[in-house]
PDB file of C-alpha atoms and ligand atoms in Angstrom:
ATOM      1  CA  MET M   1      14.118 -27.319  -3.680  1.00 60.00           C
ATOM      2  CA  ALA M   2      13.316 -27.027   0.211  1.00 93.00           C
ATOM      3  CA  ALA M   3       9.852 -25.338   0.687  1.00 98.00           C
ATOM      4  CA  GLN M   4       9.358 -21.815   2.200  1.00 98.00           C
ATOM      5  CA  ILE M   5       8.531 -22.175   5.573  1.00 98.00           C
ATOM      6  CA  ILE M   6       5.166 -19.881   6.645  1.00 98.00           C
ATOM      7  CA  ASP M   7       6.009 -18.301   9.767  1.00 98.00           C
ATOM      8  CA  GLY M   8       2.508 -18.090  11.461  1.00 98.00           C
ATOM      9  CA  LYS M   9       4.365 -17.013  14.885  1.00 98.00           C
ATOM     10  CA  ALA M  10       5.292 -13.532  13.321  1.00 98.00           C
ATOM     11  CA  LEU M  11       2.382 -12.644  11.452  1.00 98.00           C
ATOM     12  CA  ALA M  12       0.003 -13.272  14.466  1.00 98.00           C
ATOM     13  CA  SER M  13       2.082 -11.510  16.425  1.00 98.00           C
ATOM     14  CA  LYS M  14       1.881  -8.105  13.894  1.00 98.00           C
ATOM     15  CA  ILE M  15      -1.711  -8.948  14.184  1.00 98.00           C
ATOM     16  CA  ARG M  16      -1.988  -9.056  18.006  1.00 98.00           C
ATOM     17  CA  ALA M  17      -0.054  -5.849  18.272  1.00 98.00           C
ATOM     18  CA  GLU M  18      -2.828  -4.058  15.731  1.00 98.00           C
ATOM     19  CA  ILE M  19      -5.499  -5.682  17.853  1.00 98.00           C
ATOM     20  CA  LYS M  20      -3.704  -3.981  21.188  1.00 98.00           C
ATOM     21  CA  THR M  21      -3.886  -0.524  19.399  1.00 98.00           C
ATOM     22  CA  LYS M  22      -7.344  -0.963  18.559  1.00 98.00           C
ATOM     23  CA  VAL M  23      -8.420  -2.020  21.935  1.00 98.00           C
ATOM     24  CA  GLU M  24      -6.567   1.099  23.481  1.00 98.00           C
ATOM     25  CA  THR M  25      -8.609   3.081  21.037  1.00 98.00           C
ATOM     26  CA  LEU M  26     -11.942   1.419  21.843  1.00 98.00           C
ATOM     27  CA  LYS M  27     -11.282   1.938  25.905  1.00 98.00           C
ATOM     28  CA  GLU M  28     -10.592   5.852  25.194  1.00 98.00           C
ATOM     29  CA  ARG M  29     -13.435   6.194  22.964  1.00 97.00           C
ATOM     30  CA  THR M  30     -16.091   4.035  24.705  1.00 97.00           C
ATOM     31  CA  GLY M  31     -14.783   2.904  28.170  1.00 97.00           C
ATOM     32  CA  VAL M  32     -15.173  -0.620  27.483  1.00 98.00           C
ATOM     33  CA  THR M  33     -12.367  -3.014  28.078  1.00 98.00           C
ATOM     34  CA  PRO M  34     -12.864  -6.370  25.454  1.00 98.00           C
ATOM     35  CA  GLY M  35     -13.516  -9.561  27.932  1.00 98.00           C
ATOM     36  CA  LEU M  36     -13.396 -13.184  26.943  1.00 98.00           C
ATOM     37  CA  ALA M  37     -14.818 -15.466  29.529  1.00 98.00           C
ATOM     38  CA  VAL M  38     -12.841 -18.881  28.870  1.00 98.00           C
ATOM     39  CA  VAL M  39     -14.163 -22.060  30.540  1.00 98.00           C
ATOM     40  CA  LEU M  40     -12.111 -25.144  31.020  1.00 98.00           C
ATOM     41  CA  VAL M  41     -13.673 -28.238  32.139  1.00 98.00           C
ATOM     42  CA  GLY M  42     -11.534 -30.957  33.420  1.00 98.00           C
ATOM     43  CA  ASN M  43      -7.560 -30.986  33.393  1.00 96.00           C
ATOM     44  CA  ASP M  44      -6.759 -32.755  29.935  1.00 96.00           C
ATOM     45  CA  PRO M  45      -2.948 -31.541  29.377  1.00 94.00           C
ATOM     46  CA  ALA M  46      -3.380 -30.322  25.774  1.00 95.00           C
ATOM     47  CA  SER M  47      -6.505 -28.358  26.513  1.00 97.00           C
ATOM     48  CA  CYS M  48      -4.621 -26.800  29.836  1.00 98.00           C
ATOM     49  CA  SER M  49      -1.860 -25.487  27.705  1.00 96.00           C
ATOM     50  CA  TYR M  50      -4.085 -24.049  24.954  1.00 97.00           C
ATOM     51  CA  VAL M  51      -6.372 -22.246  27.469  1.00 98.00           C
ATOM     52  CA  THR M  52      -3.308 -21.003  29.177  1.00 98.00           C
ATOM     53  CA  ALA M  53      -1.822 -19.628  25.931  1.00 98.00           C
ATOM     54  CA  LYS M  54      -5.407 -17.884  24.880  1.00 98.00           C
ATOM     55  CA  GLU M  55      -5.550 -16.212  28.566  1.00 97.00           C
ATOM     56  CA  ARG M  56      -2.006 -14.724  28.243  1.00 98.00           C
ATOM     57  CA  ALA M  57      -2.335 -13.532  24.908  1.00 98.00           C
ATOM     58  CA  LEU M  58      -5.833 -11.514  25.878  1.00 98.00           C
ATOM     59  CA  THR M  59      -3.829 -10.092  28.809  1.00 98.00           C
ATOM     60  CA  GLU M  60      -1.031  -9.084  26.556  1.00 98.00           C
ATOM     61  CA  ALA M  61      -3.582  -7.385  24.298  1.00 98.00           C
ATOM     62  CA  GLY M  62      -4.898  -5.512  26.773  1.00 98.00           C
ATOM     63  CA  MET M  63      -8.219  -7.557  26.992  1.00 98.00           C
ATOM     64  CA  ASN M  64      -9.931  -8.846  30.133  1.00 98.00           C
ATOM     65  CA  SER M  65      -9.732 -12.998  30.429  1.00 98.00           C
ATOM     66  CA  ILE M  66     -12.366 -14.350  32.768  1.00 98.00           C
ATOM     67  CA  ASP M  67     -11.112 -17.586  33.736  1.00 97.00           C
ATOM     68  CA  ILE M  68     -13.569 -20.209  34.764  1.00 98.00           C
ATOM     69  CA  ARG M  69     -12.302 -23.498  35.774  1.00 98.00           C
ATOM     70  CA  LEU M  70     -14.620 -26.584  36.599  1.00 98.00           C
ATOM     71  CA  PRO M  71     -13.928 -30.049  37.725  1.00 98.00           C
ATOM     72  CA  ALA M  72     -14.396 -32.980  35.049  1.00 98.00           C
ATOM     73  CA  GLU M  73     -17.357 -34.118  37.239  1.00 98.00           C
ATOM     74  CA  THR M  74     -19.482 -31.299  36.469  1.00 98.00           C
ATOM     75  CA  SER M  75     -23.005 -31.856  35.276  1.00 98.00           C
ATOM     76  CA  GLN M  76     -24.415 -30.851  32.380  1.00 98.00           C
ATOM     77  CA  GLU M  77     -26.888 -28.394  34.121  1.00 98.00           C
ATOM     78  CA  ALA M  78     -24.245 -26.957  36.122  1.00 98.00           C
ATOM     79  CA  LEU M  79     -22.440 -26.108  33.102  1.00 98.00           C
ATOM     80  CA  LEU M  80     -25.510 -24.882  31.257  1.00 98.00           C
ATOM     81  CA  GLU M  81     -26.131 -22.598  34.311  1.00 98.00           C
ATOM     82  CA  THR M  82     -22.438 -21.190  33.970  1.00 98.00           C
ATOM     83  CA  ILE M  83     -23.323 -20.162  30.428  1.00 98.00           C
ATOM     84  CA  ALA M  84     -26.283 -18.611  31.281  1.00 98.00           C
ATOM     85  CA  GLN M  85     -24.778 -16.618  33.696  1.00 98.00           C
ATOM     86  CA  LEU M  86     -22.163 -15.654  31.252  1.00 98.00           C
ATOM     87  CA  ASN M  87     -24.863 -14.595  28.820  1.00 98.00           C
ATOM     88  CA  LYS M  88     -25.976 -11.935  31.087  1.00 98.00           C
ATOM     89  CA  ASP M  89     -22.545 -10.921  32.405  1.00 98.00           C
ATOM     90  CA  PRO M  90     -22.072  -7.584  30.710  1.00 98.00           C
ATOM     91  CA  LYS M  91     -18.285  -7.697  31.316  1.00 98.00           C
ATOM     92  CA  ALA M  92     -17.913 -11.142  29.162  1.00 98.00           C
ATOM     93  CA  HIS M  93     -18.285  -9.718  25.821  1.00 98.00           C
ATOM     94  CA  GLY M  94     -17.217 -12.980  24.447  1.00 98.00           C
ATOM     95  CA  ILE M  95     -17.453 -16.861  25.955  1.00 99.00           C
ATOM     96  CA  LEU M  96     -15.477 -19.688  24.841  1.00 98.00           C
ATOM     97  CA  VAL M  97     -15.967 -23.334  26.074  1.00 98.00           C
ATOM     98  CA  GLN M  98     -12.529 -25.193  25.380  1.00 98.00           C
ATOM     99  CA  LEU M  99     -13.476 -28.712  23.413  1.00 98.00           C
ATOM    100  CA  PRO M 100     -13.296 -31.502  23.807  1.00 97.00           C
ATOM    101  CA  LEU M 101     -15.458 -31.720  26.830  1.00 98.00           C
ATOM    102  CA  PRO M 102     -14.895 -34.536  29.189  1.00 98.00           C
ATOM    103  CA  ARG M 103     -17.159 -37.566  28.685  1.00 97.00           C
ATOM    104  CA  GLY M 104     -20.697 -37.288  29.844  1.00 97.00           C
ATOM    105  CA  LEU M 105     -20.847 -33.510  28.811  1.00 98.00           C
ATOM    106  CA  ASP M 106     -23.213 -32.896  25.498  1.00 98.00           C
ATOM    107  CA  ALA M 107     -20.703 -30.362  23.679  1.00 98.00           C
ATOM    108  CA  ASP M 108     -23.419 -29.681  20.965  1.00 98.00           C
ATOM    109  CA  ALA M 109     -26.140 -28.619  23.764  1.00 98.00           C
ATOM    110  CA  VAL M 110     -23.285 -26.196  25.365  1.00 98.00           C
ATOM    111  CA  ILE M 111     -22.717 -24.549  22.275  1.00 98.00           C
ATOM    112  CA  ARG M 112     -26.124 -24.108  21.467  1.00 98.00           C
ATOM    113  CA  ALA M 113     -26.595 -22.541  25.119  1.00 98.00           C
ATOM    114  CA  ILE M 114     -23.899 -19.566  24.180  1.00 99.00           C
ATOM    115  CA  ALA M 115     -25.604 -16.321  23.130  1.00 98.00           C
ATOM    116  CA  PRO M 116     -24.693 -16.023  19.183  1.00 98.00           C
ATOM    117  CA  GLU M 117     -23.185 -12.189  19.879  1.00 98.00           C
ATOM    118  CA  LYS M 118     -21.000 -13.698  22.209  1.00 98.00           C
ATOM    119  CA  ASP M 119     -19.912 -16.600  20.040  1.00 98.00           C
ATOM    120  CA  VAL M 120     -16.541 -15.930  19.239  1.00 98.00           C
ATOM    121  CA  ASP M 121     -15.435 -19.493  18.350  1.00 98.00           C
ATOM    122  CA  GLY M 122     -18.057 -19.025  15.557  1.00 98.00           C
ATOM    123  CA  PHE M 123     -19.727 -22.611  16.683  1.00 98.00           C
ATOM    124  CA  THR M 124     -23.119 -21.714  17.265  1.00 98.00           C
ATOM    125  CA  PRO M 125     -25.836 -22.846  14.693  1.00 98.00           C
ATOM    126  CA  GLU M 126     -26.626 -19.101  14.137  1.00 98.00           C
ATOM    127  CA  ASN M 127     -22.738 -18.578  13.499  1.00 98.00           C
ATOM    128  CA  VAL M 128     -22.170 -21.309  11.382  1.00 98.00           C
ATOM    129  CA  GLY M 129     -25.416 -20.747   9.376  1.00 98.00           C
ATOM    130  CA  ARG M 130     -24.719 -17.124   8.840  1.00 98.00           C
ATOM    131  CA  MET M 131     -21.201 -17.858   7.408  1.00 98.00           C
ATOM    132  CA  VAL M 132     -22.512 -20.622   4.960  1.00 97.00           C
ATOM    133  CA  ILE M 133     -25.212 -17.778   3.789  1.00 97.00           C
ATOM    134  CA  GLY M 134     -22.186 -14.860   3.709  1.00 95.00           C
ATOM    135  CA  GLU M 135     -23.801 -12.819   6.564  1.00 97.00           C
ATOM    136  CA  GLU M 136     -21.934 -11.221   9.014  1.00 96.00           C
ATOM    137  CA  CYS M 137     -20.705 -13.388  11.734  1.00 98.00           C
ATOM    138  CA  PHE M 138     -17.809 -14.580  13.868  1.00 98.00           C
ATOM    139  CA  LEU M 139     -15.620 -16.709  11.648  1.00 98.00           C
ATOM    140  CA  PRO M 140     -14.173 -19.686  13.481  1.00 98.00           C
ATOM    141  CA  CYS M 141     -10.686 -18.918  14.464  1.00 98.00           C
ATOM    142  CA  THR M 142      -8.912 -21.653  12.994  1.00 98.00           C
ATOM    143  CA  PRO M 143     -10.362 -21.706   9.490  1.00 98.00           C
ATOM    144  CA  HIS M 144     -10.043 -18.073   9.557  1.00 98.00           C
ATOM    145  CA  GLY M 145      -6.333 -18.165  10.587  1.00 98.00           C
ATOM    146  CA  VAL M 146      -5.717 -20.676   7.525  1.00 98.00           C
ATOM    147  CA  ILE M 147      -7.144 -17.946   5.292  1.00 98.00           C
ATOM    148  CA  GLU M 148      -5.285 -15.314   6.692  1.00 98.00           C
ATOM    149  CA  LEU M 149      -1.957 -17.316   6.207  1.00 98.00           C
ATOM    150  CA  LEU M 150      -2.641 -18.027   2.638  1.00 98.00           C
ATOM    151  CA  ARG M 151      -3.621 -14.319   1.693  1.00 97.00           C
ATOM    152  CA  HIS M 152      -0.310 -13.223   3.689  1.00 94.00           C
ATOM    153  CA  THR M 153       1.904 -15.581   1.712  1.00 94.00           C
ATOM    154  CA  GLY M 154       0.718 -14.474  -1.460  1.00 96.00           C
ATOM    155  CA  THR M 155      -1.054 -17.750  -2.150  1.00 97.00           C
ATOM    156  CA  GLU M 156      -3.342 -17.242  -4.978  1.00 98.00           C
ATOM    157  CA  THR M 157      -6.695 -19.228  -4.254  1.00 98.00           C
ATOM    158  CA  GLU M 158      -8.908 -17.760  -6.680  1.00 98.00           C
ATOM    159  CA  GLY M 159      -9.543 -20.498  -9.517  1.00 98.00           C
ATOM    160  CA  ARG M 160      -7.113 -22.783  -8.343  1.00 98.00           C
ATOM    161  CA  HIS M 161      -7.967 -26.349  -6.567  1.00 98.00           C
ATOM    162  CA  ALA M 162      -7.854 -26.419  -2.870  1.00 99.00           C
ATOM    163  CA  VAL M 163      -7.990 -29.728  -1.269  1.00 99.00           C
ATOM    164  CA  VAL M 164      -9.017 -30.047   2.430  1.00 99.00           C
ATOM    165  CA  ILE M 165      -8.596 -33.272   4.176  1.00 99.00           C
ATOM    166  CA  GLY M 166     -10.721 -33.687   7.323  1.00 98.00           C
ATOM    167  CA  ARG M 167     -14.576 -32.843   7.894  1.00 98.00           C
ATOM    168  CA  SER M 168     -14.673 -31.848  11.402  1.00 98.00           C
ATOM    169  CA  ASN M 169     -17.022 -28.714  12.529  1.00 97.00           C
ATOM    170  CA  ILE M 170     -13.969 -26.786  13.841  1.00 97.00           C
ATOM    171  CA  VAL M 171     -11.662 -26.906  10.753  1.00 98.00           C
ATOM    172  CA  GLY M 172     -12.318 -29.170   7.877  1.00 98.00           C
ATOM    173  CA  LYS M 173     -15.886 -28.161   7.137  1.00 98.00           C
ATOM    174  CA  PRO M 174     -15.285 -24.557   7.546  1.00 98.00           C
ATOM    175  CA  VAL M 175     -12.327 -24.287   5.950  1.00 98.00           C
ATOM    176  CA  ALA M 176     -13.753 -25.623   3.068  1.00 98.00           C
ATOM    177  CA  LEU M 177     -16.571 -23.389   3.023  1.00 98.00           C
ATOM    178  CA  LEU M 178     -14.371 -20.254   3.510  1.00 98.00           C
ATOM    179  CA  LEU M 179     -12.170 -21.361   0.428  1.00 98.00           C
ATOM    180  CA  ALA M 180     -14.744 -21.701  -1.730  1.00 98.00           C
ATOM    181  CA  ARG M 181     -16.323 -18.284  -0.842  1.00 97.00           C
ATOM    182  CA  LYS M 182     -16.378 -15.387  -3.220  1.00 96.00           C
ATOM    183  CA  ALA M 183     -14.066 -13.299  -0.896  1.00 95.00           C
ATOM    184  CA  PRO M 184     -10.104 -12.481  -0.915  1.00 95.00           C
ATOM    185  CA  GLY M 185      -8.403 -15.809   0.165  1.00 97.00           C
ATOM    186  CA  GLY M 186     -11.403 -17.710  -1.327  1.00 98.00           C
ATOM    187  CA  ASN M 187     -13.114 -18.275  -4.723  1.00 98.00           C
ATOM    188  CA  ALA M 188     -11.162 -21.696  -4.953  1.00 98.00           C
ATOM    189  CA  THR M 189     -12.485 -25.089  -6.181  1.00 98.00           C
ATOM    190  CA  VAL M 190     -12.706 -26.993  -3.119  1.00 98.00           C
ATOM    191  CA  THR M 191     -12.773 -30.759  -3.109  1.00 99.00           C
ATOM    192  CA  LEU M 192     -13.215 -32.019   0.644  1.00 99.00           C
ATOM    193  CA  CYS M 193     -11.663 -35.379   1.475  1.00 99.00           C
ATOM    194  CA  HIS M 194     -12.196 -37.744   4.845  1.00 98.00           C
ATOM    195  CA  THR M 195     -12.062 -40.968   6.001  1.00 98.00           C
ATOM    196  CA  GLY M 196     -14.481 -42.429   3.713  1.00 98.00           C
ATOM    197  CA  THR M 197     -12.273 -40.923   0.749  1.00 98.00           C
ATOM    198  CA  ARG M 198     -11.081 -43.810  -1.556  1.00 98.00           C
ATOM    199  CA  ASN M 199      -7.334 -43.017  -2.990  1.00 98.00           C
ATOM    200  CA  LEU M 200      -6.651 -40.157  -0.967  1.00 98.00           C
ATOM    201  CA  ALA M 201      -3.528 -39.643  -3.208  1.00 98.00           C
ATOM    202  CA  ASP M 202      -5.233 -39.181  -6.267  1.00 98.00           C
ATOM    203  CA  PHE M 203      -6.838 -35.999  -4.800  1.00 98.00           C
ATOM    204  CA  THR M 204      -3.819 -34.759  -2.666  1.00 99.00           C
ATOM    205  CA  ARG M 205      -1.816 -34.902  -6.084  1.00 98.00           C
ATOM    206  CA  GLN M 206      -4.109 -32.290  -7.756  1.00 98.00           C
ATOM    207  CA  ALA M 207      -4.096 -29.910  -5.008  1.00 99.00           C
ATOM    208  CA  ASP M 208      -2.541 -26.492  -5.689  1.00 98.00           C
ATOM    209  CA  ILE M 209      -3.368 -25.595  -1.739  1.00 98.00           C
ATOM    210  CA  LEU M 210      -3.687 -28.633   0.669  1.00 99.00           C
ATOM    211  CA  VAL M 211      -5.260 -28.056   3.895  1.00 99.00           C
ATOM    212  CA  VAL M 212      -4.628 -31.264   6.084  1.00 98.00           C
ATOM    213  CA  ALA M 213      -6.892 -31.219   9.406  1.00 98.00           C
ATOM    214  CA  SER M 214      -7.140 -35.331   9.755  1.00 98.00           C
ATOM    215  CA  GLY M 215      -5.978 -35.261  13.275  1.00 98.00           C
ATOM    216  CA  ARG M 216      -3.378 -38.113  12.641  1.00 97.00           C
ATOM    217  CA  PRO M 217       0.270 -37.852  12.076  1.00 98.00           C
ATOM    218  CA  ASN M 218       1.864 -38.942   8.395  1.00 98.00           C
ATOM    219  CA  THR M 219      -1.701 -38.605   6.413  1.00 98.00           C
ATOM    220  CA  VAL M 220       0.414 -36.718   3.760  1.00 98.00           C
ATOM    221  CA  THR M 221       3.761 -37.530   2.679  1.00 98.00           C
ATOM    222  CA  GLY M 222       5.820 -36.012  -0.002  1.00 98.00           C
ATOM    223  CA  ASP M 223       5.135 -38.684  -2.417  1.00 98.00           C
ATOM    224  CA  ILE M 224       1.368 -37.508  -2.685  1.00 98.00           C
ATOM    225  CA  VAL M 225       1.917 -33.620  -3.027  1.00 98.00           C
ATOM    226  CA  LYS M 226       1.947 -31.793  -6.392  1.00 98.00           C
ATOM    227  CA  PRO M 227       5.363 -29.819  -6.607  1.00 98.00           C
ATOM    228  CA  GLY M 228       5.278 -26.572  -5.561  1.00 98.00           C
ATOM    229  CA  ALA M 229       1.843 -26.637  -3.682  1.00 98.00           C
ATOM    230  CA  THR M 230       1.078 -24.760  -0.576  1.00 98.00           C
ATOM    231  CA  VAL M 231       0.408 -26.935   2.518  1.00 98.00           C
ATOM    232  CA  ILE M 232      -1.280 -25.972   5.419  1.00 98.00           C
ATOM    233  CA  ASP M 233      -0.891 -28.505   8.471  1.00 98.00           C
ATOM    234  CA  VAL M 234      -3.395 -27.869  10.829  1.00 98.00           C
ATOM    235  CA  GLY M 235      -2.609 -30.853  12.814  1.00 98.00           C
ATOM    236  CA  VAL M 236      -1.191 -30.832  16.533  1.00 97.00           C
ATOM    237  CA  ASN M 237      -0.357 -34.196  17.805  1.00 97.00           C
ATOM    238  CA  ARG M 238       1.416 -35.356  20.867  1.00 95.00           C
ATOM    239  CA  VAL M 239       4.034 -38.029  20.211  1.00 93.00           C
ATOM    240  CA  PRO M 240       6.072 -39.891  22.955  1.00 94.00           C
ATOM    241  CA  CYS M 241       9.640 -38.787  22.399  1.00 94.00           C
ATOM    242  CA  ALA M 242      12.176 -39.768  24.882  1.00 93.00           C
ATOM    243  CA  GLY M 243      14.986 -37.422  25.790  1.00 90.00           C
ATOM    244  CA  THR M 244      12.337 -34.417  25.881  1.00 94.00           C
ATOM    245  CA  LYS M 245      11.611 -32.402  29.096  1.00 92.00           C
ATOM    246  CA  THR M 246       7.573 -33.389  28.644  1.00 92.00           C
ATOM    247  CA  GLY M 247       8.361 -36.685  27.431  1.00 93.00           C
ATOM    248  CA  TYR M 248       6.514 -36.176  24.136  1.00 95.00           C
ATOM    249  CA  ARG M 249       7.116 -33.903  20.956  1.00 94.00           C
ATOM    250  CA  LEU M 250       4.524 -32.354  18.781  1.00 95.00           C
ATOM    251  CA  CYS M 251       4.017 -32.909  15.324  1.00 97.00           C
ATOM    252  CA  GLY M 252       1.261 -32.146  12.695  1.00 98.00           C
ATOM    253  CA  ASP M 253      -0.507 -34.283  10.225  1.00 98.00           C
ATOM    254  CA  CYS M 254       2.062 -34.095   7.454  1.00 98.00           C
ATOM    255  CA  ASP M 255       5.411 -35.863   7.326  1.00 98.00           C
ATOM    256  CA  PHE M 256       7.212 -32.406   7.388  1.00 98.00           C
ATOM    257  CA  ASP M 257      10.693 -33.554   5.898  1.00 98.00           C
ATOM    258  CA  SER M 258       9.352 -35.254   2.979  1.00 98.00           C
ATOM    259  CA  VAL M 259       6.485 -33.061   2.302  1.00 98.00           C
ATOM    260  CA  SER M 260       8.835 -29.835   2.729  1.00 98.00           C
ATOM    261  CA  GLN M 261      11.133 -31.187  -0.029  1.00 98.00           C
ATOM    262  CA  VAL M 262       8.407 -31.136  -2.575  1.00 98.00           C
ATOM    263  CA  ALA M 263       5.985 -28.336  -1.547  1.00 98.00           C
ATOM    264  CA  GLY M 264       6.533 -24.832  -2.215  1.00 98.00           C
ATOM    265  CA  HIS M 265       5.240 -23.380   1.108  1.00 98.00           C
ATOM    266  CA  ILE M 266       4.377 -25.255   4.151  1.00 98.00           C
ATOM    267  CA  THR M 267       3.502 -24.148   7.711  1.00 98.00           C
ATOM    268  CA  PRO M 268       5.795 -25.751  10.717  1.00 98.00           C
ATOM    269  CA  VAL M 269       4.100 -27.352  13.901  1.00 98.00           C
ATOM    270  CA  PRO M 270       4.310 -25.722  16.269  1.00 97.00           C
ATOM    271  CA  GLY M 271       4.132 -22.157  14.710  1.00 98.00           C
ATOM    272  CA  GLY M 272       2.240 -22.418  11.863  1.00 98.00           C
ATOM    273  CA  VAL M 273      -1.429 -22.234  12.359  1.00 98.00           C
ATOM    274  CA  GLY M 274      -1.622 -22.513  16.305  1.00 98.00           C
ATOM    275  CA  PRO M 275      -0.564 -18.943  16.747  1.00 98.00           C
ATOM    276  CA  MET M 276      -3.119 -17.532  14.141  1.00 98.00           C
ATOM    277  CA  THR M 277      -6.135 -19.383  16.111  1.00 98.00           C
ATOM    278  CA  ILE M 278      -5.206 -17.377  18.854  1.00 98.00           C
ATOM    279  CA  ALA M 279      -4.701 -14.375  17.040  1.00 98.00           C
ATOM    280  CA  MET M 280      -8.225 -14.679  15.276  1.00 98.00           C
ATOM    281  CA  LEU M 281      -9.892 -15.464  18.494  1.00 98.00           C
ATOM    282  CA  LEU M 282      -8.285 -11.792  19.756  1.00 98.00           C
ATOM    283  CA  GLU M 283      -9.833 -10.158  17.012  1.00 98.00           C
ATOM    284  CA  ASN M 284     -13.291 -11.857  17.468  1.00 98.00           C
ATOM    285  CA  THR M 285     -13.354 -10.794  21.051  1.00 99.00           C
ATOM    286  CA  TYR M 286     -12.559  -7.507  20.176  1.00 98.00           C
ATOM    287  CA  LEU M 287     -15.386  -6.995  17.591  1.00 98.00           C
ATOM    288  CA  ALA M 288     -17.655  -8.659  19.783  1.00 98.00           C
ATOM    289  CA  ALA M 289     -16.811  -5.935  22.246  1.00 98.00           C
ATOM    290  CA  GLN M 290     -17.052  -3.108  19.770  1.00 98.00           C
ATOM    291  CA  ARG M 291     -20.654  -4.217  18.640  1.00 97.00           C
ATOM    292  CA  ALA M 292     -21.733  -4.699  22.412  1.00 98.00           C
ATOM    293  CA  ALA M 293     -20.442  -0.944  22.839  1.00 97.00           C
ATOM    294  CA  GLU M 294     -22.104   0.290  19.861  1.00 95.00           C
ATOM    295  CA  ARG M 295     -25.427  -1.321  21.167  1.00 92.00           C
ATOM    296  CA  GLY M 296     -24.699   0.159  24.312  1.00 89.00           C
ATOM    297  CA  ALA M 297     -24.717  -3.240  26.405  1.00 78.00           C
TER     298      ALA M 297
HETATM  299  N1  LIG K   1     -10.745 -27.284  20.561  1.00 59.28           N
HETATM  300  C1  LIG K   1      -9.813 -27.040  19.576  1.00 59.28           C
HETATM  301  N2  LIG K   1      -9.793 -26.187  18.921  1.00 59.28           N
HETATM  302  C2  LIG K   1     -10.510 -25.254  19.502  1.00 59.28           C
HETATM  303  C3  LIG K   1     -11.257 -24.092  19.310  1.00 59.28           C
HETATM  304  O1  LIG K   1     -10.674 -23.286  18.419  1.00 59.28           O
HETATM  305  N3  LIG K   1     -11.998 -23.598  20.539  1.00 59.28           N
HETATM  306  C4  LIG K   1     -12.613 -24.155  21.238  1.00 59.28           C
HETATM  307  N4  LIG K   1     -13.406 -23.976  21.789  1.00 59.28           N
HETATM  308  N5  LIG K   1     -12.167 -25.664  21.368  1.00 59.28           N
HETATM  309  C5  LIG K   1     -11.272 -26.036  20.662  1.00 59.28           C
END
């Protein structure tokens, strides 16, 4: 039987409409318009398109998008100075530096420079630490979006076996933590697989919930998926494709055709996790502005 497709675009659009209403209320009540500084260094085509989508979504939700474009040759010092200025700018409630950064720039140092109360990506050590110990924080957008997709589809996570493939700081590690949290969309038994895992299929075949964030097409094929499992494909890969306008097509980390024959639910690429990442970014930007308004900042 073919899997049900999880429509991330539709859920994200509903969440975005709710945020828009909350933004209007915040503006009326406090006079504060949430603003996000979006910093893009260089012109990597994928990063450019992600950043454009984020900026458009901010504007549509009634928020300010402070667009900062820097050349690929920008020095570490200049980038840190830009962050220091944004940390002081009361109109920038959030700061997002699009990753990856061009070669030669130290992303860890740049992330550390962002004020934790403006870190709407949830990437600073302060926010990561808070997430680990269950304190109030900004949850990272893609992992949070994955949890919301599971909740929305009514996928029970409590007591079930969730297998995550990939151990990046942006997706794999935080998604594993959120799935294990004692909270709605969590309380699962979690296995974190990565490039050092032997016999990946032994684990994926046990997964009631399979989150694939390996960054490699065809990491998961239908023959290694448990029948009826919920499969969340976080991958976005550009594969050359003659006959398309762009010369490429997007695919995830799963072989959609075979996996969708076995899984119970599956996210498409595009239209699954990607739109949810943006919706969660808007949510965090709204929260950052609301907290700043409460502090009188
Ligand atoms: N690059 C890929 N995903 C992300 C993300 O969620 N935030 C930022 N800043 N860069 C990314």
